[in-house]
């Protein structure tokens, strides 16, 4: 006797592949704006693009769940108990993935909208120092990807880092300056990213360093030197603080104490801590630039 193929099970497998594709975040079109457009226009377009992603995600989710529920009903009718149970689990899993992805998109959209509203309400300053941060894509050694424009609405700290440089290592091995500072502000909408532009550094070494030092932030892979050159990073460490509007409001040294040594009768000042606290208090950064100290960034030859 020839057994008919279980159409319910086949349909479930096909839809499982669809659900995996959706769960892995096919994120609709994103705004690719010309560099010379005004920041307000860019942000508005990004907000609109996010809304389109949200609408598409909801539409795909509704369609998928409707089809899965139809398959489940057919499985129950055909008394395909095992298939029905697996479809139930798939529906529950997909619903959870959908809620997580939707929340991420909505939070990102909310931050952008709030940033636009705050800029509209803020009185215009004259003589404002700083430049817009280049909108670069950042890929970490552990496989994560960031885009600076997606982080607008939060304060971003970029720390140029080299595990072979004693000036960098001092702030990890002797005194955990960077980790302590990142942890201090991690719940206050501050994103810390270490950037390694050393051309000969290895992926495994960076991943191991991050684990051994329990870094609460990723190390960005910039072995090409493109990000470092875009910002003008010269030393390790060299710190850039970007405000919620995407403007570089501080660049320079982490503090005034290279290798822990301060000039006589001079108080130790952590310039980055000072800049972040002033931004969070709604105050201008009083020290926008300082000379960075450390080893030169080991860029690849042009």
Short mmCIF file of C-alpha atoms in Angstrom, two decimals:
data_model
loop_
_atom_site.label_atom_id
_atom_site.label_comp_id
_atom_site.label_asym_id
_atom_site.label_seq_id
_atom_site.Cartn_x
_atom_site.Cartn_y
_atom_site.Cartn_z
CA UNK A 1 0.00 0.00 0.00
CA UNK A 2 1.45 3.31 -1.06
CA UNK A 3 1.40 5.84 1.76
CA UNK A 4 0.31 9.35 0.89
CA UNK A 5 2.80 12.05 1.86
CA UNK A 6 1.83 14.00 4.96
CA UNK A 7 0.94 17.34 3.40
CA UNK A 8 0.60 18.90 6.83
CA UNK A 9 4.17 17.99 7.81
CA UNK A 10 5.54 19.19 4.46
CA UNK A 11 3.74 22.49 4.84
CA UNK A 12 5.09 22.88 8.36
CA UNK A 13 8.67 22.38 7.15
CA UNK A 14 8.26 24.97 4.39
CA UNK A 15 6.85 27.50 6.81
CA UNK A 16 9.58 26.69 9.32
CA UNK A 17 12.16 27.93 6.81
CA UNK A 18 10.07 31.06 6.30
CA UNK A 19 9.89 31.67 10.02
CA UNK A 20 13.64 31.24 10.42
CA UNK A 21 14.26 33.81 7.70
CA UNK A 22 11.92 36.24 9.42
CA UNK A 23 13.37 35.56 12.86
CA UNK A 24 16.89 36.24 11.67
CA UNK A 25 15.85 39.75 11.02
CA UNK A 26 15.31 40.45 7.40
CA UNK A 27 14.96 44.12 8.08
CA UNK A 28 13.36 45.89 5.14
CA UNK A 29 14.84 48.87 3.41
CA UNK A 30 16.97 51.22 5.40
CA UNK A 31 17.49 54.84 4.53
CA UNK A 32 20.65 55.32 2.57
CA UNK A 33 20.95 59.10 2.69
CA UNK A 34 23.43 61.25 0.75
CA UNK A 35 26.19 62.52 3.00
CA UNK A 36 25.49 66.15 2.18
CA UNK A 37 21.88 66.14 3.40
CA UNK A 38 21.05 67.93 6.58
CA UNK A 39 21.03 65.89 9.78
CA UNK A 40 17.34 66.60 10.43
CA UNK A 41 16.37 65.26 7.02
CA UNK A 42 18.54 62.19 7.51
CA UNK A 43 16.97 61.42 10.85
CA UNK A 44 13.45 61.88 9.54
CA UNK A 45 14.16 59.47 6.72
CA UNK A 46 15.64 56.94 9.15
CA UNK A 47 12.55 57.19 11.35
CA UNK A 48 10.36 56.61 8.29
CA UNK A 49 12.51 53.66 7.22
CA UNK A 50 12.18 52.15 10.68
CA UNK A 51 8.42 52.55 10.53
CA UNK A 52 8.42 50.74 7.20
CA UNK A 53 10.46 47.92 8.75
CA UNK A 54 7.99 47.72 11.63
CA UNK A 55 4.99 47.62 9.28
CA UNK A 56 6.60 44.94 7.11
CA UNK A 57 7.56 42.87 10.15
CA UNK A 58 3.98 43.00 11.46
CA UNK A 59 2.57 42.08 8.05
CA UNK A 60 4.96 39.14 7.64
CA UNK A 61 4.23 37.98 11.18
CA UNK A 62 0.45 38.10 10.69
CA UNK A 63 0.70 36.15 7.44
CA UNK A 64 3.04 33.54 8.90
CA UNK A 65 1.00 32.96 12.06
CA UNK A 66 -2.20 32.70 10.02
CA UNK A 67 -0.65 29.99 7.85
CA UNK A 68 0.82 28.14 10.83
CA UNK A 69 -2.53 28.18 12.57
CA UNK A 70 -4.15 26.76 9.43
CA UNK A 71 -1.57 23.97 9.35
CA UNK A 72 -2.15 23.32 13.05
CA UNK A 73 -5.90 23.05 12.49
CA UNK A 74 -5.32 20.61 9.61
CA UNK A 75 -2.95 18.55 11.75
CA UNK A 76 -5.51 18.30 14.52
CA UNK A 77 -8.19 17.31 12.02
CA UNK A 78 -5.93 14.63 10.51
CA UNK A 79 -4.95 13.51 14.02
CA UNK A 80 -1.29 14.24 13.26
CA UNK A 81 -0.60 14.79 16.94
CA UNK A 82 3.18 15.05 16.72
CA UNK A 83 3.04 17.58 13.89
CA UNK A 84 0.40 19.61 15.71
CA UNK A 85 2.59 19.77 18.81
CA UNK A 86 5.61 20.89 16.83
CA UNK A 87 3.60 23.59 15.07
CA UNK A 88 2.32 24.83 18.44
CA UNK A 89 5.90 25.17 19.67
CA UNK A 90 6.90 26.90 16.44
CA UNK A 91 4.06 29.40 16.79
CA UNK A 92 5.07 30.17 20.39
CA UNK A 93 8.73 30.54 19.45
CA UNK A 94 7.92 32.76 16.48
CA UNK A 95 5.67 34.98 18.58
CA UNK A 96 8.46 35.49 21.11
CA UNK A 97 11.02 36.27 18.38
CA UNK A 98 8.59 38.71 16.80
CA UNK A 99 7.96 40.54 20.09
CA UNK A 100 11.69 40.88 20.73
CA UNK A 101 12.47 42.18 17.23
CA UNK A 102 9.50 44.55 17.28
CA UNK A 103 10.54 45.97 20.66
CA UNK A 104 14.07 46.60 19.35
CA UNK A 105 12.81 48.50 16.31
CA UNK A 106 10.30 50.51 18.33
CA UNK A 107 12.92 51.49 20.92
CA UNK A 108 15.31 52.57 18.18
CA UNK A 109 12.58 54.62 16.52
CA UNK A 110 11.60 56.18 19.85
CA UNK A 111 15.18 57.25 20.58
CA UNK A 112 15.47 58.90 17.16
CA UNK A 113 12.13 60.67 17.54
CA UNK A 114 13.05 61.92 21.00
CA UNK A 115 16.38 63.18 19.70
CA UNK A 116 14.66 65.11 16.91
CA UNK A 117 12.15 66.57 19.36
CA UNK A 118 14.88 67.61 21.79
CA UNK A 119 16.83 69.34 19.03
CA UNK A 120 13.72 71.18 17.87
CA UNK A 121 13.05 72.41 21.42
CA UNK A 122 16.67 73.29 22.15
CA UNK A 123 17.73 76.93 21.69
CA UNK A 124 20.37 77.37 19.02
CA UNK A 125 23.87 77.83 20.38
CA UNK A 126 26.41 80.10 18.81
CA UNK A 127 30.02 79.16 18.49
CA UNK A 128 29.28 75.49 19.07
CA UNK A 129 32.38 73.36 18.91
CA UNK A 130 32.53 69.92 17.41
CA UNK A 131 31.88 68.20 14.12
CA UNK A 132 29.42 65.57 13.05
CA UNK A 133 30.80 62.09 13.54
CA UNK A 134 31.27 60.17 10.28
CA UNK A 135 28.48 57.62 9.80
CA UNK A 136 30.62 54.50 9.71
CA UNK A 137 29.72 50.83 10.03
CA UNK A 138 31.52 49.08 12.85
CA UNK A 139 32.06 45.31 12.99
CA UNK A 140 33.30 43.74 16.20
CA UNK A 141 35.70 40.82 16.52
CA UNK A 142 32.90 38.75 18.05
CA UNK A 143 30.65 39.20 15.02
CA UNK A 144 28.36 42.09 15.95
CA UNK A 145 27.68 45.03 13.63
CA UNK A 146 26.94 48.64 14.60
CA UNK A 147 26.21 51.77 12.60
CA UNK A 148 26.83 55.10 14.29
CA UNK A 149 23.67 56.68 12.89
CA UNK A 150 21.64 53.91 14.56
CA UNK A 151 23.09 54.96 17.92
CA UNK A 152 21.88 58.56 17.71
CA UNK A 153 19.88 59.45 20.79
CA UNK A 154 22.62 57.92 22.95
CA UNK A 155 26.08 59.10 23.96
CA UNK A 156 28.79 57.08 22.21
CA UNK A 157 32.38 56.68 23.40
CA UNK A 158 34.99 55.38 20.95
CA UNK A 159 38.23 54.24 22.57
CA UNK A 160 41.17 53.52 20.28
CA UNK A 161 42.85 50.50 21.75
CA UNK A 162 45.91 48.30 21.23
CA UNK A 163 46.61 45.37 23.54
CA UNK A 164 50.32 45.61 22.63
CA UNK A 165 50.58 49.23 23.79
CA UNK A 166 51.63 49.79 27.43
CA UNK A 167 49.60 53.01 27.61
CA UNK A 168 46.45 51.10 26.66
CA UNK A 169 47.27 48.13 28.87
CA UNK A 170 47.79 50.38 31.90
CA UNK A 171 44.08 51.20 31.83
CA UNK A 172 43.21 47.48 31.85
CA UNK A 173 45.90 45.63 33.80
CA UNK A 174 47.10 48.21 36.33
CA UNK A 175 43.92 50.24 36.70
CA UNK A 176 40.66 49.18 34.98
CA UNK A 177 39.85 52.74 33.93
CA UNK A 178 37.91 51.92 30.78
CA UNK A 179 35.85 49.05 32.20
CA UNK A 180 34.94 50.98 35.36
CA UNK A 181 33.91 54.04 33.36
CA UNK A 182 31.85 52.00 30.89
CA UNK A 183 30.08 50.22 33.75
CA UNK A 184 29.44 53.51 35.53
CA UNK A 185 27.39 54.84 32.62
CA UNK A 186 26.06 51.68 30.94
CA UNK A 187 22.53 52.22 32.32
CA UNK A 188 22.47 55.89 31.30
CA UNK A 189 22.17 55.57 27.51
CA UNK A 190 25.95 55.57 27.02
CA UNK A 191 27.47 53.14 24.49
CA UNK A 192 31.18 52.33 24.83
CA UNK A 193 33.07 50.78 21.92
CA UNK A 194 36.78 49.92 21.86
CA UNK A 195 38.34 50.18 18.39
CA UNK A 196 41.47 48.25 17.38
CA UNK A 197 43.05 49.67 14.23
CA UNK A 198 46.28 47.70 14.64
CA UNK A 199 46.84 46.24 11.17
CA UNK A 200 48.46 42.98 12.35
CA UNK A 201 46.17 42.17 15.29
CA UNK A 202 44.44 38.77 15.31
CA UNK A 203 40.75 38.01 15.83
CA UNK A 204 41.45 35.32 18.45
CA UNK A 205 43.67 37.63 20.49
CA UNK A 206 40.96 40.29 20.70
CA UNK A 207 38.23 37.81 21.59
CA UNK A 208 40.45 36.31 24.30
CA UNK A 209 41.36 39.74 25.68
CA UNK A 210 37.70 40.72 25.90
CA UNK A 211 36.84 37.52 27.80
CA UNK A 212 39.80 37.66 30.17
CA UNK A 213 39.14 41.29 31.09
CA UNK A 214 35.34 40.82 31.18
CA UNK A 215 34.80 43.77 28.87
CA UNK A 216 31.21 45.10 29.03
CA UNK A 217 31.66 46.37 25.46
CA UNK A 218 32.90 44.95 22.14
CA UNK A 219 36.23 45.52 20.42
CA UNK A 220 35.70 46.83 16.89
CA UNK A 221 37.75 45.27 14.09
CA UNK A 222 39.33 48.18 12.20
CA UNK A 223 42.41 46.46 10.84
CA UNK A 224 41.73 48.26 7.56
CA UNK A 225 42.20 51.58 9.37
CA UNK A 226 39.17 53.12 7.65
CA UNK A 227 37.34 54.06 10.85
CA UNK A 228 40.43 55.35 12.59
CA UNK A 229 41.44 57.52 9.66
CA UNK A 230 37.87 58.83 9.30
CA UNK A 231 38.00 60.05 12.90
CA UNK A 232 41.65 61.04 12.89
CA UNK A 233 42.66 58.71 15.74
CA UNK A 234 46.38 59.11 16.39
CA UNK A 235 47.26 57.22 19.55
CA UNK A 236 46.22 54.35 21.78
CA UNK A 237 44.37 55.34 23.78
CA UNK A 238 42.62 58.16 21.88
CA UNK A 239 39.04 58.83 22.97
CA UNK A 240 36.14 60.37 21.05
CA UNK A 241 32.88 61.25 22.83
CA UNK A 242 29.85 61.71 20.55
CA UNK A 243 26.72 63.38 21.91
CA UNK A 244 23.11 62.32 21.31
CA UNK A 245 23.00 64.51 18.18
CA UNK A 246 25.90 62.66 16.57
CA UNK A 247 28.40 65.47 17.20
CA UNK A 248 31.94 64.86 18.46
CA UNK A 249 32.04 66.95 21.65
CA UNK A 250 35.30 65.61 23.08
CA UNK A 251 38.42 64.08 21.63
CA UNK A 252 41.77 63.45 23.20
CA UNK A 253 43.31 61.69 26.18
CA UNK A 254 41.40 59.59 28.69
CA UNK A 255 42.97 61.62 31.50
CA UNK A 256 45.93 63.82 32.40
CA UNK A 257 47.94 61.01 33.96
CA UNK A 258 49.89 58.94 31.39
CA UNK A 259 50.82 55.62 33.05
CA UNK A 260 49.34 57.02 36.27
CA UNK A 261 51.79 59.92 36.52
CA UNK A 262 50.47 63.44 37.11
CA UNK A 263 52.46 66.66 37.14
CA UNK A 264 53.31 68.06 40.54
CA UNK A 265 50.52 70.03 42.23
CA UNK A 266 48.05 69.06 39.48
CA UNK A 267 44.84 67.18 40.27
CA UNK A 268 44.08 64.00 38.36
CA UNK A 269 41.30 64.66 35.83
CA UNK A 270 39.47 62.02 33.80
CA UNK A 271 38.41 64.07 30.79
CA UNK A 272 36.02 61.43 29.45
CA UNK A 273 34.22 61.01 32.77
CA UNK A 274 33.94 64.79 32.97
CA UNK A 275 32.57 65.11 29.42
CA UNK A 276 29.96 62.37 29.88
CA UNK A 277 28.74 63.75 33.21
CA UNK A 278 28.40 67.23 31.70
CA UNK A 279 26.43 65.89 28.73
CA UNK A 280 24.07 63.96 31.00
CA UNK A 281 23.54 67.11 33.07
CA UNK A 282 22.64 69.07 29.93
CA UNK A 283 25.77 71.19 30.20
CA UNK A 284 28.33 72.05 27.51
CA UNK A 285 31.58 70.10 27.57
CA UNK A 286 34.07 72.50 29.11
CA UNK A 287 37.16 70.71 27.77
CA UNK A 288 36.37 69.63 24.19
CA UNK A 289 39.93 68.68 23.18
CA UNK A 290 43.14 67.56 24.85
CA UNK A 291 46.39 66.18 23.40
CA UNK A 292 46.11 62.37 23.27
CA UNK A 293 49.00 60.38 24.69
CA UNK A 294 50.14 56.81 24.03
CA UNK A 295 51.49 54.68 21.20
CA UNK A 296 50.87 55.68 17.61
CA UNK A 297 48.03 53.82 15.91
CA UNK A 298 49.54 51.02 13.80
CA UNK A 299 47.58 51.63 10.60
CA UNK A 300 48.24 49.57 7.47
CA UNK A 301 50.20 51.31 4.76
CA UNK A 302 47.91 53.39 2.51
#
